[in-house]
Structures are given as C-alpha cells and as structure tokens.
PDB file of C-alpha atoms in Angstrom:
ATOM      1  CA  MET A   1     187.720  10.328 277.954  1.00 90.00           C
ATOM      2  CA  ILE A   2     186.305  11.374 281.300  1.00 96.00           C
ATOM      3  CA  VAL A   3     188.403  10.828 284.434  1.00 97.00           C
ATOM      4  CA  VAL A   4     186.889  11.433 287.860  1.00 98.00           C
ATOM      5  CA  VAL A   5     189.383  11.920 290.691  1.00 98.00           C
ATOM      6  CA  MET A   6     187.433  10.994 293.805  1.00 97.00           C
ATOM      7  CA  GLY A   7     187.821  10.749 297.554  1.00 94.00           C
ATOM      8  CA  VAL A   8     186.976  12.532 300.755  1.00 90.00           C
ATOM      9  CA  SER A   9     187.652  16.213 301.266  1.00 84.00           C
ATOM     10  CA  GLY A  10     191.372  16.819 301.714  1.00 83.00           C
ATOM     11  CA  ALA A  11     192.495  13.683 299.849  1.00 89.00           C
ATOM     12  CA  GLY A  12     194.128  15.794 297.127  1.00 91.00           C
ATOM     13  CA  LYS A  13     191.552  15.596 294.338  1.00 94.00           C
ATOM     14  CA  THR A  14     192.204  19.077 292.974  1.00 93.00           C
ATOM     15  CA  THR A  15     195.990  18.856 293.116  1.00 94.00           C
ATOM     16  CA  VAL A  16     196.183  15.385 291.576  1.00 97.00           C
ATOM     17  CA  GLY A  17     193.368  16.103 289.130  1.00 97.00           C
ATOM     18  CA  ARG A  18     195.147  19.167 287.766  1.00 97.00           C
ATOM     19  CA  LEU A  19     198.334  17.123 287.274  1.00 96.00           C
ATOM     20  CA  ILE A  20     196.438  14.376 285.442  1.00 96.00           C
ATOM     21  CA  ALA A  21     194.641  16.952 283.292  1.00 96.00           C
ATOM     22  CA  THR A  22     197.942  18.570 282.350  1.00 95.00           C
ATOM     23  CA  ALA A  23     199.457  15.201 281.454  1.00 93.00           C
ATOM     24  CA  LEU A  24     196.455  14.323 279.281  1.00 94.00           C
ATOM     25  CA  ASN A  25     196.131  17.816 277.793  1.00 93.00           C
ATOM     26  CA  ALA A  26     192.609  17.748 279.194  1.00 95.00           C
ATOM     27  CA  ARG A  27     190.175  20.239 280.663  1.00 96.00           C
ATOM     28  CA  PHE A  28     190.149  20.240 284.478  1.00 97.00           C
ATOM     29  CA  ILE A  29     186.843  20.756 286.286  1.00 96.00           C
ATOM     30  CA  GLU A  30     186.479  21.422 289.996  1.00 95.00           C
ATOM     31  CA  GLY A  31     183.274  19.659 291.026  1.00 94.00           C
ATOM     32  CA  ASP A  32     182.838  21.896 294.050  1.00 89.00           C
ATOM     33  CA  THR A  33     182.031  24.828 291.749  1.00 91.00           C
ATOM     34  CA  PHE A  34     178.814  23.038 290.748  1.00 92.00           C
ATOM     35  CA  HIS A  35     177.421  23.013 294.296  1.00 90.00           C
ATOM     36  CA  PRO A  36     174.378  25.231 294.716  1.00 89.00           C
ATOM     37  CA  LYS A  37     174.766  28.081 297.192  1.00 91.00           C
ATOM     38  CA  ALA A  38     172.549  26.272 299.709  1.00 91.00           C
ATOM     39  CA  ASN A  39     175.012  23.347 299.814  1.00 87.00           C
ATOM     40  CA  VAL A  40     177.999  25.618 300.301  1.00 86.00           C
ATOM     41  CA  ASP A  41     176.189  27.536 303.041  1.00 88.00           C
ATOM     42  CA  LYS A  42     175.253  24.298 304.774  1.00 88.00           C
ATOM     43  CA  MET A  43     178.856  23.053 304.751  1.00 81.00           C
ATOM     44  CA  ARG A  44     180.155  26.425 305.947  1.00 80.00           C
ATOM     45  CA  ARG A  45     177.854  26.037 308.953  1.00 83.00           C
ATOM     46  CA  GLY A  46     179.493  22.672 309.656  1.00 81.00           C
ATOM     47  CA  LEU A  47     176.505  20.598 308.551  1.00 84.00           C
ATOM     48  CA  PRO A  48     177.085  17.547 306.363  1.00 81.00           C
ATOM     49  CA  LEU A  49     175.298  17.197 303.056  1.00 83.00           C
ATOM     50  CA  ASP A  50     172.818  14.372 302.636  1.00 88.00           C
ATOM     51  CA  ASP A  51     171.675  12.534 299.525  1.00 90.00           C
ATOM     52  CA  ALA A  52     168.909  15.071 298.875  1.00 92.00           C
ATOM     53  CA  ASP A  53     171.473  17.903 298.958  1.00 92.00           C
ATOM     54  CA  ARG A  54     173.808  16.075 296.621  1.00 89.00           C
ATOM     55  CA  GLY A  55     171.165  15.054 294.054  1.00 93.00           C
ATOM     56  CA  PRO A  56     170.944  18.350 292.128  1.00 93.00           C
ATOM     57  CA  TRP A  57     174.724  18.781 292.323  1.00 93.00           C
ATOM     58  CA  LEU A  58     175.340  15.333 290.845  1.00 94.00           C
ATOM     59  CA  ALA A  59     172.711  15.925 288.163  1.00 95.00           C
ATOM     60  CA  ALA A  60     174.433  19.162 287.147  1.00 95.00           C
ATOM     61  CA  LEU A  61     177.799  17.396 286.997  1.00 95.00           C
ATOM     62  CA  ALA A  62     176.352  14.529 284.940  1.00 96.00           C
ATOM     63  CA  GLU A  63     174.802  17.007 282.517  1.00 96.00           C
ATOM     64  CA  ALA A  64     178.116  18.836 282.144  1.00 96.00           C
ATOM     65  CA  LEU A  65     179.981  15.557 281.607  1.00 96.00           C
ATOM     66  CA  ASN A  66     177.453  14.519 278.974  1.00 96.00           C
ATOM     67  CA  GLY A  67     178.190  17.732 277.101  1.00 96.00           C
ATOM     68  CA  TYR A  68     181.927  17.069 277.176  1.00 96.00           C
ATOM     69  CA  VAL A  69     181.380  13.501 276.013  1.00 95.00           C
ATOM     70  CA  SER A  70     179.179  14.641 273.123  1.00 95.00           C
ATOM     71  CA  ARG A  71     181.887  17.084 272.043  1.00 95.00           C
ATOM     72  CA  GLY A  72     184.598  14.421 272.319  1.00 94.00           C
ATOM     73  CA  GLU A  73     186.533  16.358 274.955  1.00 94.00           C
ATOM     74  CA  THR A  74     188.875  14.817 277.485  1.00 95.00           C
ATOM     75  CA  VAL A  75     188.001  16.027 280.964  1.00 97.00           C
ATOM     76  CA  VAL A  76     189.335  15.414 284.460  1.00 97.00           C
ATOM     77  CA  LEU A  77     186.768  16.090 287.178  1.00 97.00           C
ATOM     78  CA  ALA A  78     187.615  16.458 290.872  1.00 97.00           C
ATOM     79  CA  CYS A  79     184.540  15.178 292.719  1.00 95.00           C
ATOM     80  CA  SER A  80     184.099  13.375 296.028  1.00 92.00           C
ATOM     81  CA  ALA A  81     181.811  10.707 294.476  1.00 95.00           C
ATOM     82  CA  LEU A  82     181.633   9.107 297.913  1.00 93.00           C
ATOM     83  CA  LYS A  83     178.928   6.532 297.238  1.00 95.00           C
ATOM     84  CA  ARG A  84     178.394   4.068 294.435  1.00 97.00           C
ATOM     85  CA  ALA A  85     175.039   5.741 293.738  1.00 96.00           C
ATOM     86  CA  TYR A  86     176.856   9.061 293.261  1.00 95.00           C
ATOM     87  CA  ARG A  87     179.344   7.473 290.875  1.00 97.00           C
ATOM     88  CA  ASN A  88     176.427   5.918 289.003  1.00 97.00           C
ATOM     89  CA  ALA A  89     174.800   9.360 288.752  1.00 95.00           C
ATOM     90  CA  LEU A  90     178.004  10.656 287.139  1.00 96.00           C
ATOM     91  CA  ARG A  91     178.111   7.632 284.824  1.00 96.00           C
ATOM     92  CA  ALA A  92     174.616   8.586 283.641  1.00 94.00           C
ATOM     93  CA  GLY A  93     176.274  11.558 281.936  1.00 94.00           C
ATOM     94  CA  ALA A  94     179.504   9.782 281.026  1.00 95.00           C
ATOM     95  CA  PRO A  95     179.045   5.991 280.916  1.00 95.00           C
ATOM     96  CA  GLN A  96     182.703   5.336 280.134  1.00 93.00           C
ATOM     97  CA  ALA A  97     184.043   7.539 282.951  1.00 96.00           C
ATOM     98  CA  ARG A  98     187.095   6.182 284.714  1.00 97.00           C
ATOM     99  CA  PHE A  99     187.497   6.764 288.447  1.00 98.00           C
ATOM    100  CA  VAL A 100     190.744   7.396 290.329  1.00 98.00           C
ATOM    101  CA  TYR A 101     190.136   6.900 294.043  1.00 97.00           C
ATOM    102  CA  LEU A 102     192.523   8.767 296.338  1.00 96.00           C
ATOM    103  CA  LYS A 103     192.624   6.546 299.390  1.00 96.00           C
ATOM    104  CA  GLY A 104     193.954   7.685 302.742  1.00 92.00           C
ATOM    105  CA  ASP A 105     193.314   7.299 306.424  1.00 88.00           C
ATOM    106  CA  GLN A 106     191.267   9.751 308.420  1.00 85.00           C
ATOM    107  CA  GLY A 107     194.156  10.919 310.602  1.00 85.00           C
ATOM    108  CA  GLN A 108     196.378  11.821 307.679  1.00 80.00           C
ATOM    109  CA  ILE A 109     193.597  13.662 305.871  1.00 85.00           C
ATOM    110  CA  ALA A 110     192.512  15.481 309.037  1.00 79.00           C
ATOM    111  CA  ALA A 111     196.056  16.831 309.362  1.00 77.00           C
ATOM    112  CA  ARG A 112     195.901  18.073 305.774  1.00 69.00           C
ATOM    113  CA  LEU A 113     192.557  19.795 306.330  1.00 70.00           C
ATOM    114  CA  LYS A 114     193.886  21.664 309.352  1.00 69.00           C
ATOM    115  CA  GLU A 115     196.526  23.213 307.065  1.00 70.00           C
ATOM    116  CA  ARG A 116     194.115  24.102 304.261  1.00 58.00           C
ATOM    117  CA  LYS A 117     193.068  27.733 304.003  1.00 59.00           C
ATOM    118  CA  GLY A 118     190.200  29.399 302.182  1.00 54.00           C
ATOM    119  CA  HIS A 119     187.934  26.384 301.606  1.00 52.00           C
ATOM    120  CA  TYR A 120     184.347  26.308 302.834  1.00 53.00           C
ATOM    121  CA  MET A 121     184.506  22.642 303.875  1.00 56.00           C
ATOM    122  CA  PRO A 122     185.524  22.608 307.552  1.00 55.00           C
ATOM    123  CA  ALA A 123     187.707  19.815 308.921  1.00 56.00           C
ATOM    124  CA  THR A 124     184.886  18.978 311.339  1.00 62.00           C
ATOM    125  CA  LEU A 125     182.940  17.418 308.455  1.00 71.00           C
ATOM    126  CA  LEU A 126     185.636  14.867 307.623  1.00 77.00           C
ATOM    127  CA  ALA A 127     184.111  12.187 309.874  1.00 81.00           C
ATOM    128  CA  SER A 128     180.792  12.524 308.031  1.00 82.00           C
ATOM    129  CA  GLN A 129     182.592  12.071 304.722  1.00 83.00           C
ATOM    130  CA  PHE A 130     184.250   8.876 305.933  1.00 87.00           C
ATOM    131  CA  ALA A 131     180.889   7.681 307.289  1.00 87.00           C
ATOM    132  CA  ALA A 132     179.303   8.201 303.857  1.00 85.00           C
ATOM    133  CA  LEU A 133     182.239   6.762 301.895  1.00 90.00           C
ATOM    134  CA  GLU A 134     181.622   3.554 299.977  1.00 95.00           C
ATOM    135  CA  GLU A 135     184.975   2.626 298.510  1.00 96.00           C
ATOM    136  CA  PRO A 136     184.686   1.587 294.865  1.00 97.00           C
ATOM    137  CA  ALA A 137     183.960  -2.112 294.476  1.00 96.00           C
ATOM    138  CA  VAL A 138     186.141  -4.285 292.263  1.00 95.00           C
ATOM    139  CA  ASP A 139     183.474  -4.361 289.547  1.00 95.00           C
ATOM    140  CA  GLU A 140     183.680  -0.551 289.241  1.00 95.00           C
ATOM    141  CA  GLY A 141     187.228  -0.795 287.904  1.00 94.00           C
ATOM    142  CA  ALA A 142     188.499   2.227 289.818  1.00 96.00           C
ATOM    143  CA  ILE A 143     192.187   2.999 289.981  1.00 97.00           C
ATOM    144  CA  VAL A 144     193.102   3.122 293.668  1.00 97.00           C
ATOM    145  CA  ALA A 145     195.973   5.413 294.641  1.00 96.00           C
ATOM    146  CA  ASP A 146     197.474   5.672 298.115  1.00 94.00           C
ATOM    147  CA  ILE A 147     197.702   9.320 299.157  1.00 93.00           C
ATOM    148  CA  THR A 148     200.905   8.732 301.096  1.00 92.00           C
ATOM    149  CA  ASP A 149     202.677   9.093 297.749  1.00 91.00           C
ATOM    150  CA  SER A 150     203.416  12.550 296.367  1.00 93.00           C
ATOM    151  CA  PRO A 151     200.788  14.165 294.136  1.00 94.00           C
ATOM    152  CA  THR A 152     203.175  13.821 291.192  1.00 95.00           C
ATOM    153  CA  ALA A 153     203.696  10.110 291.845  1.00 95.00           C
ATOM    154  CA  ILE A 154     199.945   9.571 292.232  1.00 96.00           C
ATOM    155  CA  ALA A 155     199.211  11.400 288.966  1.00 96.00           C
ATOM    156  CA  ARG A 156     201.915   9.438 287.136  1.00 94.00           C
ATOM    157  CA  TYR A 157     200.497   6.176 288.504  1.00 95.00           C
ATOM    158  CA  ALA A 158     196.950   7.147 287.471  1.00 96.00           C
ATOM    159  CA  VAL A 159     197.966   8.168 283.949  1.00 95.00           C
ATOM    160  CA  ASP A 160     199.886   4.895 283.536  1.00 93.00           C
ATOM    161  CA  ALA A 161     196.925   2.896 284.872  1.00 94.00           C
ATOM    162  CA  LEU A 162     194.567   4.688 282.473  1.00 92.00           C
ATOM    163  CA  GLY A 163     196.713   3.313 279.658  1.00 88.00           C
ATOM    164  CA  ILE A 164     197.027   6.601 277.830  1.00 75.00           C
ATOM    165  CA  ALA A 165     200.315   8.019 276.659  1.00 64.00           C
ATOM    166  CA  PRO A 166     200.541  11.436 278.312  1.00 59.00           C
ATOM    167  CA  SER A 167     200.889  14.415 276.016  1.00 61.00           C
ATOM    168  CA  ASP A 168     202.799  16.149 278.818  1.00 57.00           C
ATOM    169  CA  PRO A 169     204.637  13.666 281.044  1.00 59.00           C
ATOM    170  CA  VAL A 170     203.986  14.120 284.724  1.00 58.00           C
ATOM    171  CA  ALA A 171     207.165  15.613 286.181  1.00 54.00           C
TER     172      ALA A 171
END
C-alpha cells in the first residue's frame, strides 16, 4: 500500500505521515528530499516552483513509489501533491496510491509556518501554494482531514479511513 499525505507547506504532512507510517509499520518518505538542488535554491530565494520545476521531482517520486510497489512495501509519502496532475504523476508510479489531504485555512497554516525553524520553504510562499492548490475531487477518493485536530487524531482518523488494522495503534 502507498499512502500519500498531501497538502500545502505547513499543513503537517511530515508529522502526520510519520504517525501513519508508525501505525502501519510502514516506511516513511519525506518528498522534499527528492527535490533537486535548483528547486530548493529557488524556494530559499522566496520564488515559487512552477510545473516545469515540479516535473522532474514528481517523476523521481513516481519512480521511487513504483519500486516500493514492485517490492510489495507499504510506504507513507509526505508530498504536497497540490494539483490533480501532480497526483496523477504520482499514480503513474503507484496506481493504487491513497491520498490523505490535510485541509486547513491559510491563516492557521501561516501561523504554523512562522513558528517552523530550519526549513527552506519560507512562509512568504504559502499564498502561492494556496493559489496552485486543487483540492482532490470526489472521484479521487482522497481522505480529507481537518488540521484543526491534533496530529494524533488526524493520523488515527486516516488509518481508520484507510480500512487497515494498525500494527501499532496511534496513541
């Protein structure tokens, strides 16, 4: 099984994704580590990525997911997956991937980003992320989780919605 925890920067993808991975006894992958240096440098300069920037990154993620699928591994990936086309690119590597969308309002997430330390994505790029965001359509079957809940509650909800008995219950 492949689970993609998606949403804008600061929504809690890494925190919730790690909790889901622990509950499923799965490998956790931070999608940001797949960005080429040019993408990271661009974001550090406060410039938003465009589709051309994201293409190679998504292709690398899809290739990695395909490898996990072929080995029968369960993986939880934290990845913004802001547009349907991006989610489709990930599905090219893992057709059965399930998406957990961490949904929150811009004000709440902006407050979180101001508190975050040591990440290359500046809070000034949040508006561009919301501008690019295409929330998953009903036909995509995404699990939608409200980020006003605690990370533990969100992870528990996602694991329940995935319909898999956790190997390590979410505390």
